[in-house]
PDB file of C-alpha atoms and ligand atoms in Angstrom:
ATOM      1  CA  MET J   1      33.685 -33.656   9.341  1.00 83.00           C
ATOM      2  CA  ASN J   2      30.559 -31.520   8.882  1.00 93.00           C
ATOM      3  CA  LEU J   3      31.513 -28.073   7.572  1.00 97.00           C
ATOM      4  CA  VAL J   4      29.101 -25.220   8.372  1.00 98.00           C
ATOM      5  CA  ILE J   5      29.363 -21.822   6.702  1.00 98.00           C
ATOM      6  CA  ALA J   6      27.145 -19.007   8.035  1.00 98.00           C
ATOM      7  CA  LEU J   7      26.402 -15.979   5.873  1.00 98.00           C
ATOM      8  CA  ASP J   8      24.450 -13.152   7.462  1.00 98.00           C
ATOM      9  CA  GLY J   9      23.600  -9.676   6.307  1.00 96.00           C
ATOM     10  CA  PRO J  10      20.834  -7.219   5.459  1.00 96.00           C
ATOM     11  CA  ALA J  11      18.280  -7.482   2.655  1.00 91.00           C
ATOM     12  CA  ALA J  12      19.711  -7.507  -0.886  1.00 92.00           C
ATOM     13  CA  SER J  13      23.330  -7.564   0.314  1.00 94.00           C
ATOM     14  CA  GLY J  14      24.058 -10.394  -2.139  1.00 93.00           C
ATOM     15  CA  LYS J  15      24.402 -13.064   0.556  1.00 95.00           C
ATOM     16  CA  GLY J  16      21.958 -15.440  -1.162  1.00 95.00           C
ATOM     17  CA  THR J  17      23.911 -15.575  -4.409  1.00 95.00           C
ATOM     18  CA  LEU J  18      27.188 -15.888  -2.530  1.00 97.00           C
ATOM     19  CA  ALA J  19      25.830 -18.658  -0.325  1.00 98.00           C
ATOM     20  CA  ARG J  20      24.534 -20.619  -3.326  1.00 98.00           C
ATOM     21  CA  ARG J  21      27.854 -20.297  -5.142  1.00 98.00           C
ATOM     22  CA  LEU J  22      29.899 -21.247  -2.069  1.00 98.00           C
ATOM     23  CA  ALA J  23      27.694 -24.316  -1.599  1.00 98.00           C
ATOM     24  CA  GLU J  24      28.354 -25.344  -5.207  1.00 97.00           C
ATOM     25  CA  ALA J  25      32.076 -24.666  -4.990  1.00 96.00           C
ATOM     26  CA  PHE J  26      32.572 -26.656  -1.774  1.00 95.00           C
ATOM     27  CA  ASP J  27      29.915 -29.297  -2.529  1.00 96.00           C
ATOM     28  CA  LEU J  28      27.732 -28.383   0.439  1.00 97.00           C
ATOM     29  CA  ALA J  29      23.971 -28.214   0.971  1.00 97.00           C
ATOM     30  CA  TYR J  30      22.371 -24.771   0.908  1.00 97.00           C
ATOM     31  CA  LEU J  31      19.552 -23.351   3.024  1.00 96.00           C
ATOM     32  CA  ASP J  32      18.089 -19.910   2.376  1.00 96.00           C
ATOM     33  CA  THR J  33      16.657 -19.341   5.870  1.00 97.00           C
ATOM     34  CA  GLY J  34      14.864 -16.168   4.719  1.00 96.00           C
ATOM     35  CA  SER J  35      12.624 -18.411   2.627  1.00 97.00           C
ATOM     36  CA  LEU J  36      11.332 -20.014   5.862  1.00 97.00           C
ATOM     37  CA  TYR J  37      10.202 -16.638   7.198  1.00 97.00           C
ATOM     38  CA  ARG J  38       8.873 -15.726   3.754  1.00 97.00           C
ATOM     39  CA  ALA J  39       6.875 -18.976   3.565  1.00 97.00           C
ATOM     40  CA  VAL J  40       5.313 -18.288   6.976  1.00 97.00           C
ATOM     41  CA  ALA J  41       4.478 -14.720   5.907  1.00 97.00           C
ATOM     42  CA  ALA J  42       3.003 -15.863   2.587  1.00 96.00           C
ATOM     43  CA  ARG J  43       0.771 -18.371   4.378  1.00 96.00           C
ATOM     44  CA  VAL J  44      -0.480 -15.666   6.790  1.00 96.00           C
ATOM     45  CA  LEU J  45      -1.154 -13.234   3.925  1.00 96.00           C
ATOM     46  CA  VAL J  46      -2.965 -15.859   1.819  1.00 94.00           C
ATOM     47  CA  ASP J  47      -5.198 -16.582   4.822  1.00 95.00           C
ATOM     48  CA  GLY J  48      -5.998 -12.855   4.996  1.00 96.00           C
ATOM     49  CA  ALA J  49      -4.524 -12.642   8.515  1.00 97.00           C
ATOM     50  CA  ASP J  50      -2.314  -9.958  10.108  1.00 97.00           C
ATOM     51  CA  PRO J  51       1.454 -10.763  10.035  1.00 97.00           C
ATOM     52  CA  GLN J  52       1.810  -8.876  13.345  1.00 96.00           C
ATOM     53  CA  ASP J  53      -0.550 -11.311  15.080  1.00 97.00           C
ATOM     54  CA  GLU J  54       1.899 -13.563  16.938  1.00 95.00           C
ATOM     55  CA  ALA J  55      -0.527 -16.443  17.581  1.00 96.00           C
ATOM     56  CA  VAL J  56      -1.479 -16.676  13.893  1.00 96.00           C
ATOM     57  CA  ALA J  57       2.118 -16.386  12.668  1.00 97.00           C
ATOM     58  CA  ALA J  58       3.397 -18.921  15.227  1.00 97.00           C
ATOM     59  CA  THR J  59       0.729 -21.443  14.168  1.00 96.00           C
ATOM     60  CA  ALA J  60       1.799 -20.977  10.529  1.00 96.00           C
ATOM     61  CA  ALA J  61       5.464 -21.472  11.519  1.00 96.00           C
ATOM     62  CA  GLU J  62       4.719 -24.613  13.540  1.00 95.00           C
ATOM     63  CA  ALA J  63       2.776 -26.072  10.591  1.00 94.00           C
ATOM     64  CA  LEU J  64       5.337 -25.048   7.971  1.00 92.00           C
ATOM     65  CA  ASP J  65       5.255 -27.365   4.988  1.00 88.00           C
ATOM     66  CA  PRO J  66       8.655 -27.644   3.222  1.00 84.00           C
ATOM     67  CA  ALA J  67       6.663 -27.534  -0.065  1.00 88.00           C
ATOM     68  CA  ASP J  68       5.759 -23.916   0.849  1.00 90.00           C
ATOM     69  CA  LEU J  69       9.439 -23.007   0.359  1.00 91.00           C
ATOM     70  CA  GLN J  70       8.868 -23.383  -3.395  1.00 89.00           C
ATOM     71  CA  ARG J  71       5.889 -20.993  -3.578  1.00 89.00           C
ATOM     72  CA  PRO J  72       6.318 -18.627  -6.548  1.00 88.00           C
ATOM     73  CA  ASP J  73       5.232 -15.540  -4.577  1.00 90.00           C
ATOM     74  CA  LEU J  74       7.977 -15.752  -1.915  1.00 94.00           C
ATOM     75  CA  ARG J  75      10.260 -13.138  -3.511  1.00 88.00           C
ATOM     76  CA  SER J  76       7.676 -10.339  -3.753  1.00 86.00           C
ATOM     77  CA  GLN J  77       8.206  -7.099  -1.831  1.00 84.00           C
ATOM     78  CA  ALA J  78       4.936  -7.611   0.062  1.00 91.00           C
ATOM     79  CA  VAL J  79       5.995 -11.050   1.297  1.00 95.00           C
ATOM     80  CA  GLY J  80       9.480  -9.719   2.176  1.00 91.00           C
ATOM     81  CA  ALA J  81       7.987  -6.936   4.293  1.00 92.00           C
ATOM     82  CA  ALA J  82       5.576  -9.335   6.035  1.00 96.00           C
ATOM     83  CA  ALA J  83       8.464 -11.799   6.565  1.00 97.00           C
ATOM     84  CA  SER J  84      10.349  -9.214   8.575  1.00 93.00           C
ATOM     85  CA  GLN J  85       7.194  -8.680  10.692  1.00 95.00           C
ATOM     86  CA  VAL J  86       6.676 -12.375  11.469  1.00 97.00           C
ATOM     87  CA  ALA J  87      10.440 -12.736  12.041  1.00 96.00           C
ATOM     88  CA  ALA J  88      10.312 -10.285  14.947  1.00 94.00           C
ATOM     89  CA  GLN J  89       8.115 -12.692  16.917  1.00 96.00           C
ATOM     90  CA  PRO J  90       9.985 -15.016  19.315  1.00 95.00           C
ATOM     91  CA  ARG J  91       7.488 -17.893  18.915  1.00 96.00           C
ATOM     92  CA  VAL J  92       7.957 -17.859  15.142  1.00 97.00           C
ATOM     93  CA  ARG J  93      11.754 -17.877  15.509  1.00 96.00           C
ATOM     94  CA  GLN J  94      11.620 -20.712  18.014  1.00 96.00           C
ATOM     95  CA  ALA J  95       9.440 -22.813  15.704  1.00 95.00           C
ATOM     96  CA  LEU J  96      11.914 -22.410  12.821  1.00 97.00           C
ATOM     97  CA  LEU J  97      15.081 -22.884  14.889  1.00 97.00           C
ATOM     98  CA  ASP J  98      15.007 -26.688  15.062  1.00 90.00           C
ATOM     99  CA  PHE J  99      14.500 -27.030  11.300  1.00 92.00           C
ATOM    100  CA  GLN J 100      17.564 -24.844  10.625  1.00 96.00           C
ATOM    101  CA  ARG J 101      19.771 -26.581  13.220  1.00 97.00           C
ATOM    102  CA  ARG J 102      18.813 -30.027  11.941  1.00 95.00           C
ATOM    103  CA  PHE J 103      19.641 -28.966   8.389  1.00 95.00           C
ATOM    104  CA  ALA J 104      23.081 -27.703   9.475  1.00 97.00           C
ATOM    105  CA  ALA J 105      23.862 -30.764  11.583  1.00 96.00           C
ATOM    106  CA  ARG J 106      22.628 -33.338   9.053  1.00 95.00           C
ATOM    107  CA  PRO J 107      22.612 -31.814   5.564  1.00 94.00           C
ATOM    108  CA  PRO J 108      20.456 -33.616   2.988  1.00 91.00           C
ATOM    109  CA  ASP J 109      21.796 -35.934   0.260  1.00 89.00           C
ATOM    110  CA  GLY J 110      24.719 -37.094   2.390  1.00 87.00           C
ATOM    111  CA  LEU J 111      26.633 -33.873   1.743  1.00 92.00           C
ATOM    112  CA  SER J 112      29.505 -33.113   4.113  1.00 92.00           C
ATOM    113  CA  GLY J 113      28.293 -29.737   5.292  1.00 97.00           C
ATOM    114  CA  ALA J 114      25.983 -26.821   4.702  1.00 98.00           C
ATOM    115  CA  VAL J 115      25.877 -23.131   3.897  1.00 98.00           C
ATOM    116  CA  LEU J 116      23.067 -21.215   5.603  1.00 98.00           C
ATOM    117  CA  ASP J 117      22.247 -17.598   4.886  1.00 98.00           C
ATOM    118  CA  GLY J 118      20.104 -15.299   6.995  1.00 97.00           C
ATOM    119  CA  ARG J 119      20.278 -12.715   9.759  1.00 95.00           C
ATOM    120  CA  ASP J 120      21.152 -14.721  12.880  1.00 97.00           C
ATOM    121  CA  ILE J 121      22.980 -17.804  11.614  1.00 98.00           C
ATOM    122  CA  GLY J 122      26.362 -16.872  13.116  1.00 98.00           C
ATOM    123  CA  THR J 123      24.860 -15.479  16.322  1.00 97.00           C
ATOM    124  CA  VAL J 124      21.963 -17.843  17.185  1.00 97.00           C
ATOM    125  CA  VAL J 125      21.304 -20.735  14.785  1.00 98.00           C
ATOM    126  CA  CYS J 126      24.897 -21.958  14.345  1.00 98.00           C
ATOM    127  CA  PRO J 127      27.095 -20.091  16.849  1.00 98.00           C
ATOM    128  CA  ASP J 128      29.771 -22.782  16.329  1.00 97.00           C
ATOM    129  CA  ALA J 129      29.836 -22.465  12.513  1.00 98.00           C
ATOM    130  CA  ASP J 130      33.305 -23.094  11.034  1.00 98.00           C
ATOM    131  CA  VAL J 131      33.154 -19.937   8.900  1.00 98.00           C
ATOM    132  CA  LYS J 132      31.065 -16.811   9.523  1.00 98.00           C
ATOM    133  CA  ILE J 133      30.767 -14.103   6.915  1.00 98.00           C
ATOM    134  CA  TYR J 134      28.796 -10.900   7.444  1.00 98.00           C
ATOM    135  CA  VAL J 135      27.886  -9.448   4.053  1.00 98.00           C
ATOM    136  CA  VAL J 136      27.165  -5.724   3.819  1.00 97.00           C
ATOM    137  CA  ALA J 137      26.559  -3.118   1.108  1.00 97.00           C
ATOM    138  CA  SER J 138      25.248   0.432   1.290  1.00 97.00           C
ATOM    139  CA  PRO J 139      21.434   0.812   1.343  1.00 97.00           C
ATOM    140  CA  GLU J 140      21.579   2.656  -2.003  1.00 97.00           C
ATOM    141  CA  VAL J 141      23.516  -0.137  -3.723  1.00 97.00           C
ATOM    142  CA  ARG J 142      21.188  -2.771  -2.264  1.00 97.00           C
ATOM    143  CA  ALA J 143      18.086  -0.830  -3.325  1.00 97.00           C
ATOM    144  CA  GLU J 144      19.496  -0.467  -6.839  1.00 97.00           C
ATOM    145  CA  ARG J 145      20.130  -4.230  -7.043  1.00 94.00           C
ATOM    146  CA  ARG J 146      16.658  -5.093  -5.748  1.00 93.00           C
ATOM    147  CA  HIS J 147      15.069  -2.527  -8.107  1.00 95.00           C
ATOM    148  CA  ARG J 148      16.823  -4.070 -11.126  1.00 95.00           C
ATOM    149  CA  GLU J 149      15.883  -7.570  -9.981  1.00 91.00           C
ATOM    150  CA  LEU J 150      12.181  -6.624  -9.719  1.00 90.00           C
ATOM    151  CA  ILE J 151      12.176  -4.944 -13.150  1.00 95.00           C
ATOM    152  CA  ALA J 152      13.902  -7.994 -14.667  1.00 95.00           C
ATOM    153  CA  ARG J 153      11.129 -10.179 -13.213  1.00 89.00           C
ATOM    154  CA  GLY J 154       8.536  -7.898 -14.812  1.00 92.00           C
ATOM    155  CA  GLU J 155       7.311  -6.550 -11.472  1.00 88.00           C
ATOM    156  CA  PRO J 156       6.542  -2.852 -11.037  1.00 91.00           C
ATOM    157  CA  SER J 157       9.281  -1.059  -9.108  1.00 94.00           C
ATOM    158  CA  ILE J 158       9.985   2.540  -8.104  1.00 96.00           C
ATOM    159  CA  TYR J 159      13.539   3.081  -6.861  1.00 97.00           C
ATOM    160  CA  PRO J 160      12.830   5.563  -4.019  1.00 97.00           C
ATOM    161  CA  GLN J 161      10.121   3.236  -2.739  1.00 96.00           C
ATOM    162  CA  VAL J 162      12.456   0.212  -2.848  1.00 95.00           C
ATOM    163  CA  LEU J 163      15.104   2.218  -0.951  1.00 97.00           C
ATOM    164  CA  ALA J 164      12.579   3.265   1.709  1.00 97.00           C
ATOM    165  CA  GLU J 165      11.409  -0.360   2.116  1.00 94.00           C
ATOM    166  CA  ILE J 166      14.985  -1.607   2.470  1.00 95.00           C
ATOM    167  CA  GLN J 167      15.723   1.027   5.113  1.00 96.00           C
ATOM    168  CA  GLU J 168      12.527   0.135   6.959  1.00 95.00           C
ATOM    169  CA  ARG J 169      13.390  -3.588   6.851  1.00 92.00           C
ATOM    170  CA  ASP J 170      16.984  -2.921   8.040  1.00 94.00           C
ATOM    171  CA  ALA J 171      15.630  -0.903  10.953  1.00 95.00           C
ATOM    172  CA  ARG J 172      13.096  -3.581  11.940  1.00 93.00           C
ATOM    173  CA  ASP J 173      15.579  -6.464  11.566  1.00 93.00           C
ATOM    174  CA  SER J 174      18.280  -4.634  13.569  1.00 94.00           C
ATOM    175  CA  ALA J 175      16.090  -3.179  16.312  1.00 95.00           C
ATOM    176  CA  ARG J 176      14.064  -6.267  17.224  1.00 94.00           C
ATOM    177  CA  ALA J 177      14.734  -7.922  20.582  1.00 94.00           C
ATOM    178  CA  ALA J 178      14.656 -11.508  19.237  1.00 94.00           C
ATOM    179  CA  ALA J 179      17.845 -12.457  17.356  1.00 93.00           C
ATOM    180  CA  PRO J 180      18.457  -9.042  15.762  1.00 94.00           C
ATOM    181  CA  LEU J 181      20.519  -8.572  12.624  1.00 94.00           C
ATOM    182  CA  LYS J 182      24.104  -8.063  13.785  1.00 93.00           C
ATOM    183  CA  PRO J 183      27.517  -9.547  13.044  1.00 96.00           C
ATOM    184  CA  ALA J 184      28.781 -12.316  15.320  1.00 97.00           C
ATOM    185  CA  ASP J 185      31.903 -11.255  17.226  1.00 97.00           C
ATOM    186  CA  ASP J 186      33.952 -13.744  15.199  1.00 97.00           C
ATOM    187  CA  ALA J 187      32.416 -12.984  11.772  1.00 98.00           C
ATOM    188  CA  VAL J 188      34.525 -11.653   8.897  1.00 98.00           C
ATOM    189  CA  GLN J 189      32.891  -8.646   7.228  1.00 98.00           C
ATOM    190  CA  LEU J 190      32.598  -8.570   3.429  1.00 98.00           C
ATOM    191  CA  ASP J 191      31.496  -5.280   1.852  1.00 97.00           C
ATOM    192  CA  THR J 192      30.089  -5.941  -1.629  1.00 96.00           C
ATOM    193  CA  SER J 193      29.148  -2.286  -2.423  1.00 96.00           C
ATOM    194  CA  GLU J 194      31.941  -1.959  -4.968  1.00 95.00           C
ATOM    195  CA  LEU J 195      32.133  -5.594  -6.071  1.00 96.00           C
ATOM    196  CA  ASP J 196      30.348  -7.405  -8.870  1.00 93.00           C
ATOM    197  CA  ILE J 197      29.107 -10.896  -8.118  1.00 93.00           C
ATOM    198  CA  GLU J 198      32.245 -12.641  -9.399  1.00 97.00           C
ATOM    199  CA  ALA J 199      34.587 -10.426  -7.347  1.00 97.00           C
ATOM    200  CA  ALA J 200      32.382 -10.877  -4.265  1.00 97.00           C
ATOM    201  CA  PHE J 201      32.430 -14.660  -4.747  1.00 98.00           C
ATOM    202  CA  GLN J 202      36.238 -14.715  -5.057  1.00 98.00           C
ATOM    203  CA  ALA J 203      36.495 -12.629  -1.862  1.00 98.00           C
ATOM    204  CA  ALA J 204      34.116 -14.986  -0.024  1.00 98.00           C
ATOM    205  CA  LYS J 205      36.091 -18.030  -1.198  1.00 97.00           C
ATOM    206  CA  ARG J 206      39.285 -16.423   0.122  1.00 98.00           C
ATOM    207  CA  ILE J 207      37.635 -15.847   3.496  1.00 97.00           C
ATOM    208  CA  VAL J 208      36.611 -19.525   3.654  1.00 97.00           C
ATOM    209  CA  ALA J 209      40.114 -20.695   2.659  1.00 95.00           C
ATOM    210  CA  GLU J 210      41.777 -18.386   5.179  1.00 95.00           C
ATOM    211  CA  THR J 211      39.433 -19.371   8.015  1.00 92.00           C
ATOM    212  CA  LEU J 212      39.689 -23.145   7.625  1.00 88.00           C
TER     213      LEU J 212
HETATM  214  O1  LIG Y   1      16.792 -12.769   3.459  1.00 85.51           O
HETATM  215  P1  LIG Y   1      15.363 -12.430   3.128  1.00 85.51           P
HETATM  216  O2  LIG Y   1      15.162 -11.040   2.615  1.00 85.51           O
HETATM  217  O3  LIG Y   1      14.715 -13.454   2.240  1.00 85.51           O
HETATM  218  O4  LIG Y   1      14.584 -12.548   4.537  1.00 85.51           O
HETATM  219  C1  LIG Y   1      13.258 -12.102   4.717  1.00 85.51           C
HETATM  220  C2  LIG Y   1      13.077 -11.651   6.158  1.00 85.51           C
HETATM  221  O5  LIG Y   1      13.177 -12.799   7.013  1.00 85.51           O
HETATM  222  C3  LIG Y   1      14.147 -10.696   6.664  1.00 85.51           C
HETATM  223  O6  LIG Y   1      13.815  -9.327   6.491  1.00 85.51           O
HETATM  224  C4  LIG Y   1      14.252 -11.016   8.147  1.00 85.51           C
HETATM  225  O7  LIG Y   1      13.344 -10.251   8.898  1.00 85.51           O
HETATM  226  C5  LIG Y   1      13.809 -12.445   8.241  1.00 85.51           C
HETATM  227  N1  LIG Y   1      14.922 -13.367   8.509  1.00 85.51           N
HETATM  228  C6  LIG Y   1      15.334 -13.510   9.812  1.00 85.51           C
HETATM  229  N2  LIG Y   1      16.300 -14.412  10.138  1.00 85.51           N
HETATM  230  C7  LIG Y   1      16.874 -15.154   9.171  1.00 85.51           C
HETATM  231  C8  LIG Y   1      16.504 -15.000   7.825  1.00 85.51           C
HETATM  232  C9  LIG Y   1      15.521 -14.070   7.514  1.00 85.51           C
HETATM  233  O8  LIG Y   1      14.830 -12.832  10.692  1.00 85.51           O
HETATM  234  N3  LIG Y   1      17.800 -16.055   9.534  1.00 85.51           N
END
């Protein structure tokens, strides 16, 4: 059997860490689908093009090189903001859909399933996923986490600015017409506002155990 776990949620909700740990715990492959959109955005920015230009962004998505997923600049705020701009474009989403579905259906290394995290995994990419978790946390908690992460990486960060960027990204990801950020009807919600990473992981593991 091929087990698919979908984790969706807004920026800095902690879904990436949870997804990675669930993949380890259940011996599954892991795909950070945000890195696909980030890689497309990084390519557009490096070429000096406009992330809002759908033809340019779609060409970058169609030509996506899996090696681009390892680019060191993918986690920057600028790339994150541009990622949410390219992600609003239907042609970009379409170009990345097959890659994600193939990964879920046939995970690499002969593993018996996959964990995917993103915004539309439970609703669009893998609507038949065995487990769907929608991870949330208040914008203030998420901004605080992202702020600390940036400082730890030695990048300049100003908390009110990080909070404003998170709110802007939430609004764009939720309001877009193409595969907006929203919980699937059958997703279990996990609020990590008051949980440290270990407690959040234990809660996610319980959800998986209870759903299967
Ligand atoms: O999760 P992360 O912050 O890396 O994602 C970057 C951007 O990519 C998000 O703001 C969102 O606009 C987009 N994205 C998406 N669908 C996904 C994953 C990410 O639209 N499945």
